[in-house]
XYZ file of C-alpha atoms in Angstrom:
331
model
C 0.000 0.000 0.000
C 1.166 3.568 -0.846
C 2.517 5.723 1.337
C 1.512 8.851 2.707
C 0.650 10.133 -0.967
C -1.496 7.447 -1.357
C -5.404 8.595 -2.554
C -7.684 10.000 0.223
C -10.461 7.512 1.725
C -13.381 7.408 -1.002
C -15.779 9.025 1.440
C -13.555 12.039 1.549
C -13.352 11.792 -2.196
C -17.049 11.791 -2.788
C -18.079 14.024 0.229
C -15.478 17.040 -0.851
C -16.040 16.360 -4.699
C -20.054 17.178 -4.076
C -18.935 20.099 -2.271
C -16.819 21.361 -5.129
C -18.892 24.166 -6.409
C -18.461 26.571 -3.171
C -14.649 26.622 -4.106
C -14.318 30.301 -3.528
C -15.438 33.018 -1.276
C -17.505 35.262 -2.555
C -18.126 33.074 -5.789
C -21.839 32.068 -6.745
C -22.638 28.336 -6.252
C -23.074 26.561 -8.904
C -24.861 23.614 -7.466
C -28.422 24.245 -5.977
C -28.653 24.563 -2.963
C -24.926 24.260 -1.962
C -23.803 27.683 0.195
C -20.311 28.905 -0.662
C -17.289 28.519 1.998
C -17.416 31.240 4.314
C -14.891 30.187 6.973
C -11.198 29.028 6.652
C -9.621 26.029 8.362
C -6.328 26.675 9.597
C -3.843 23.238 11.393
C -0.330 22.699 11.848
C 1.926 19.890 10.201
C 1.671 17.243 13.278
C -2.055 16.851 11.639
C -0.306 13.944 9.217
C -2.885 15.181 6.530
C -2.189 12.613 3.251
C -0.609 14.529 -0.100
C -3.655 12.815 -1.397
C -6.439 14.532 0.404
C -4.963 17.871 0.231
C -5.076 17.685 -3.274
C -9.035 16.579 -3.138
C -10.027 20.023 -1.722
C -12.180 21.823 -3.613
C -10.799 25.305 -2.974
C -6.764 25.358 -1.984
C -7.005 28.355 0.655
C -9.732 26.775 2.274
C -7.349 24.468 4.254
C -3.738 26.368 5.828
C -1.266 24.189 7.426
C 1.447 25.863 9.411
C 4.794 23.909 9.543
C 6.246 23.158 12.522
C 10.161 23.314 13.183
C 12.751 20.993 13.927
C 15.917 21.319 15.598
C 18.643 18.839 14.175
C 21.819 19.703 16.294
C 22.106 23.395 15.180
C 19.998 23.335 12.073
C 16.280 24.038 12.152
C 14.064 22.142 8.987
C 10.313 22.859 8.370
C 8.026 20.268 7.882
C 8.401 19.459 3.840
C 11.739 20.056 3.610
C 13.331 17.637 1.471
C 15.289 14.295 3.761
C 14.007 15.988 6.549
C 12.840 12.369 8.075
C 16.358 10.756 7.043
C 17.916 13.598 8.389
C 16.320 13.108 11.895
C 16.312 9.112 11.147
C 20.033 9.477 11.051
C 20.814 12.141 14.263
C 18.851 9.564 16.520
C 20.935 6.790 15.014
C 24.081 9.221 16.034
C 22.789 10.460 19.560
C 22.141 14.126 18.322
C 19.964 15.834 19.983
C 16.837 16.315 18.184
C 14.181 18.780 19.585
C 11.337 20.814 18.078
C 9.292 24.115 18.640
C 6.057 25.448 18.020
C 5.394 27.639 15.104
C 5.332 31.527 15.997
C 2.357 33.914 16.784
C 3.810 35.794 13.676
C 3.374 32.617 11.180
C -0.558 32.522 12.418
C -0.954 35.876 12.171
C 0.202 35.803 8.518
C -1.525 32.909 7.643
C -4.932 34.529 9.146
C -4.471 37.728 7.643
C -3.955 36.265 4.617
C -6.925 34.088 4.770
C -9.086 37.695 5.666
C -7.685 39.372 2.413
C -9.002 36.496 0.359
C -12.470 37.251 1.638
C -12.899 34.928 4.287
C -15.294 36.116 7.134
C -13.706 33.921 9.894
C -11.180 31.090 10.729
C -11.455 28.071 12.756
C -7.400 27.136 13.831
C -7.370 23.455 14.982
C -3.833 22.406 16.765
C -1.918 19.803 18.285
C -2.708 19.014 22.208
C -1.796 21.478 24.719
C -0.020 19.383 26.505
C 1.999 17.906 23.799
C 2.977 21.414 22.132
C 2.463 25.047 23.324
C 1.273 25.402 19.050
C -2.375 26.594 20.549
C -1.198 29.196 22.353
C 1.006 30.676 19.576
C -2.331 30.773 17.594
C -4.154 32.048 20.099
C -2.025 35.034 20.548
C -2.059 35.832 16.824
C -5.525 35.506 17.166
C -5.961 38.625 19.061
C -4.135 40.814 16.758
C -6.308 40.487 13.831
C -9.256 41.822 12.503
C -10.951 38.219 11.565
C -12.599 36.336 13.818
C -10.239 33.591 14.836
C -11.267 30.428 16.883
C -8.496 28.189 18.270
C -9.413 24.441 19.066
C -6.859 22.619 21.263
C -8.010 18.861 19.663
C -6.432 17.162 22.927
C -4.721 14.924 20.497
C -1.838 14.989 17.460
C -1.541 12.893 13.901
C -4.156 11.704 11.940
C -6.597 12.015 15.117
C -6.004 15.859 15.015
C -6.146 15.199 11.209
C -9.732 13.812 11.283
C -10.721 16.691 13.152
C -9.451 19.018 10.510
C -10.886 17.151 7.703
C -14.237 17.239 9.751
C -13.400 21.309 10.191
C -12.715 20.955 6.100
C -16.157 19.633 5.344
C -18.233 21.793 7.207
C -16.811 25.077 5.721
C -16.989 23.616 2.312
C -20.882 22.917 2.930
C -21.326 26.420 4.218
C -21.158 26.413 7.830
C -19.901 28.955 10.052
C -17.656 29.046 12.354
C -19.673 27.804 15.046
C -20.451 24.905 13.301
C -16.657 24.475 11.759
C -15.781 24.464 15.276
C -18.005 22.248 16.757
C -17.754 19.513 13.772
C -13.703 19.354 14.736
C -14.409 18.864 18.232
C -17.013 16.042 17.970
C -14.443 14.147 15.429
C -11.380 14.858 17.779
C -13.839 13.711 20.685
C -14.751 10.029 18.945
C -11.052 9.489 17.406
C -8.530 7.484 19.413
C -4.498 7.292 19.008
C -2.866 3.639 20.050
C 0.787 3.468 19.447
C 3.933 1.028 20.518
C 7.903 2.171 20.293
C 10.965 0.116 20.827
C 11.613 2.876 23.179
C 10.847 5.129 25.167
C 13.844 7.166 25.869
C 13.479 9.836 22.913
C 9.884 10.712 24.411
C 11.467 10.773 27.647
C 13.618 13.339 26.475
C 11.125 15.747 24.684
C 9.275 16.037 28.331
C 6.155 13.820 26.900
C 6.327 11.330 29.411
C 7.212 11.132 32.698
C 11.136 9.884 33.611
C 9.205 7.132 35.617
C 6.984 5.844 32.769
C 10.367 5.844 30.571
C 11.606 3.300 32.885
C 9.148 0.889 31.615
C 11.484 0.480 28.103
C 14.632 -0.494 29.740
C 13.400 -2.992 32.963
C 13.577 -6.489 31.676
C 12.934 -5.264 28.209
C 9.313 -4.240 28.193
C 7.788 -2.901 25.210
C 5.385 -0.258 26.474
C 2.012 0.348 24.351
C 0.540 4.077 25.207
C -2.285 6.058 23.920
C -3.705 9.634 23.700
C -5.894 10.230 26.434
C -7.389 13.424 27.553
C -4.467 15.464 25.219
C -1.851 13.475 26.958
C 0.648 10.219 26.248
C -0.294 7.321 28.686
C 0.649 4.146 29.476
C -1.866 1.373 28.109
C 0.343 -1.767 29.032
C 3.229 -3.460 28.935
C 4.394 -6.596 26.591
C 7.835 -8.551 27.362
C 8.600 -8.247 23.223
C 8.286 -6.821 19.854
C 5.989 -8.939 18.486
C 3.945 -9.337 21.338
C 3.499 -5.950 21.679
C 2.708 -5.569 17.862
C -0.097 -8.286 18.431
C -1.698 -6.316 21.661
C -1.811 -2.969 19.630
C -3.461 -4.930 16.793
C -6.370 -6.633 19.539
C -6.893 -3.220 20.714
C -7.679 -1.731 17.791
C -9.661 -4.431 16.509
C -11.578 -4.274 20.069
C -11.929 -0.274 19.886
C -13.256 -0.656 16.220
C -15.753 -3.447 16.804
C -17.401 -1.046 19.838
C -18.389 1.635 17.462
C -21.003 1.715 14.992
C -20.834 -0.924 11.909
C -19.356 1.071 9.089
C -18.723 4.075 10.761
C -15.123 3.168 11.245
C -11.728 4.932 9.774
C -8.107 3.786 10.499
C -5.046 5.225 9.529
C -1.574 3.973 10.172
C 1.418 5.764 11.123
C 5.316 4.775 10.736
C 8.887 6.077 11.089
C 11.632 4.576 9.407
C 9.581 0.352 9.285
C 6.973 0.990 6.546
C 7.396 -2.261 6.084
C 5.611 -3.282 9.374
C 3.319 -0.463 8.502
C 2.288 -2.039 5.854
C 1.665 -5.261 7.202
C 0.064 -4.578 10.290
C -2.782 -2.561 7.892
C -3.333 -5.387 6.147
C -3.759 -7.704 9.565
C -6.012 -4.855 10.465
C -7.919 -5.067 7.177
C -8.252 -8.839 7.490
C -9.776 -8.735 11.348
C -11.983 -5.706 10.189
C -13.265 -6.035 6.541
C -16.014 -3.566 7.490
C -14.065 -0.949 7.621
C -12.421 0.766 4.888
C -8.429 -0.124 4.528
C -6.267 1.933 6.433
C -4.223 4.793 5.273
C -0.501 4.476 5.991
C 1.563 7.520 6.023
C 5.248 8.000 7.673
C 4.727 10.120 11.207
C 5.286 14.653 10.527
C 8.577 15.942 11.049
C 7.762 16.991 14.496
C 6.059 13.814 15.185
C 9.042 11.693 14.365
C 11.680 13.211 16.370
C 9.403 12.177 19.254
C 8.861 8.888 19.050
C 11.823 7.923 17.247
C 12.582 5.230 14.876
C 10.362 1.969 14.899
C 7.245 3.818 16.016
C 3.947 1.927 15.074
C 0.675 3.974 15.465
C -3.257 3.400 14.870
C -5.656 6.078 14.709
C -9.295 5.109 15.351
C -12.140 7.230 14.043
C -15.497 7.582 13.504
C -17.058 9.529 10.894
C -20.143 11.566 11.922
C -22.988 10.228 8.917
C -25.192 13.772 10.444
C -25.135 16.304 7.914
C -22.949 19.073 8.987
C -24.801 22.403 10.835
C -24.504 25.401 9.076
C -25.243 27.463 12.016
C -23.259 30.913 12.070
């Protein structure tokens, strides 16, 4: 399976592609019926957001994603840049430190300006967790020194969960809606989507201050492979396996478990890797075997920012649940 330029889901396909005709502010609808975009979604690159779906959008400035930096030794890389993951692949191999930042108030402010001049009447800014990154607050600070109507959303989660919640953001402001309604379709999706990951270990998480120096002991006592989660915007510990494989197994019987719980068909999964896409790509198609209702999962290697986090080896599931209500196009 393809990596992370691989096509969008073929709900996100259709839903976006019957949405074309409000492409523009300030453009008459061509379709009856269909309202033209009125508010702007605005993310940052840990959202994982697939090549392929970006270039499904029916307008291009509907959707702004703000790279986040990353500190390689000395050198600092944006999200995009070109080896950036073999670059970091290769300074964890080496020891080199490895750290990352959030984008500044002056890269939102820029972005949300620009978004105003283009006719949008307001912006809904949906961002990494709070307790992950300080990336909300650095929106939220830009938000105040512009003249559009800026909403920030802390989604309380990162990757393709925070993802989901844009794309959910995405739809409703391509159907019309405003920003109360932009806002409130990203937190309902961030609300039902769930983030399950394993790493060889967890010293490089340890480091970044996203888990506790206790927790990190669970990767080097009588070699435990931890499994955590996102819970409540923060990385927990789920439970721990005495080996790779073991550990692979449990992540995959979660999954399946979480899956099964929600409503038949309802169901998205997406697949994150650094550096094994290998496994990636096997452990989809496991998941695709145990759970043939759902749709097959999107793999994609982890963000920049993501990556130099969890470090090499990472596997990670995303759980979601798309929302079959048509969106509100409340104001």
């Amino acid at each position: 399976m393809p990596d992370s330029k691989a096509a969008p889901w073929p709900w996100v396909r259709a839903r976006l592609s019957a949405l074309r005709p409000a492409a523009r502010p300030g453009a008459a609808a061509s379709g009856a019926g269909v309202p033209m975009a009125r508010t702007a979604v605005v993310t940052d690159s840990a959202a994982a957001l697939p090549v392929g779906y970006l270039r499904s959008l029916p307008a291009k400035s509907l959707l702004t994603i703000t790279p986040m930096p990353v500190m390689v030794g000395s050198e600092i890389y944006g999200e995009g840049e070109d080896d950036i993951l073999e670059t970091i692949a290769l300074a964890l191999a080496a020891g080199t430190q490895v750290k990352t930042s959030r984008p500044s108030p002056g890269q939102f402010e820029q972005a949300y300006r620009s978004l105003q001049q283009q006719g949008y009447e307001s912006v809904v800014s949906v961002h990494i967790s709070g307790d992950l990154s300080g990336t909300a607050d650095s929106a939220r600070l830009a938000a105040h020194r512009v003249g559009i109507p800026v909403q920030v959303i802390d989604s309380r989660t990162v990757g393709m969960a925070q993802g989901m919640a844009v794309q959910a953001a995405v739809e409703a402001a391509a159907g019309g809606a405003g920003q109360a309604g932009v806002a409130a379709a990203a937190e309902a999706q961030a609300e039902r989507t769930k983030v399950y990951f394993y790493v060889p270990s967890l010293e490089q998480l340890r480091r970044g201050g996203r888990i506790g120096a206790a927790a990190s002991l669970w990767g080097t006592m009588l070699a435990i492979k931890p499994l955590l989660a996102v819970d409540g915007g923060k990385i927990i510990p789920l439970e721990k396996v005495r080996s790779a494989a073991k550990a692979v197994a449990r992540l995959e019987e979660i999954v399946a478990a979480d899956a099964l719980a929600r409503p038949a068909g309802s169901v998205r999964l997406a697949v994150h890797h650094f550096g094994n896409p290998e496994e990636a790509e096997s452990l989809a198609v496991r998941l695709s075997a145990a759970l043939p209702q759902c749709p097959p999962p999107q793999i994609s290697s982890l963000p920049a920012v993501l990556a130099a986090h969890a470090g090499l080896g990472v596997l990670a599931v995303i759980v979601g649940q798309e929302d079959t209500a048509p969106a509100s196009l409340s104001t």
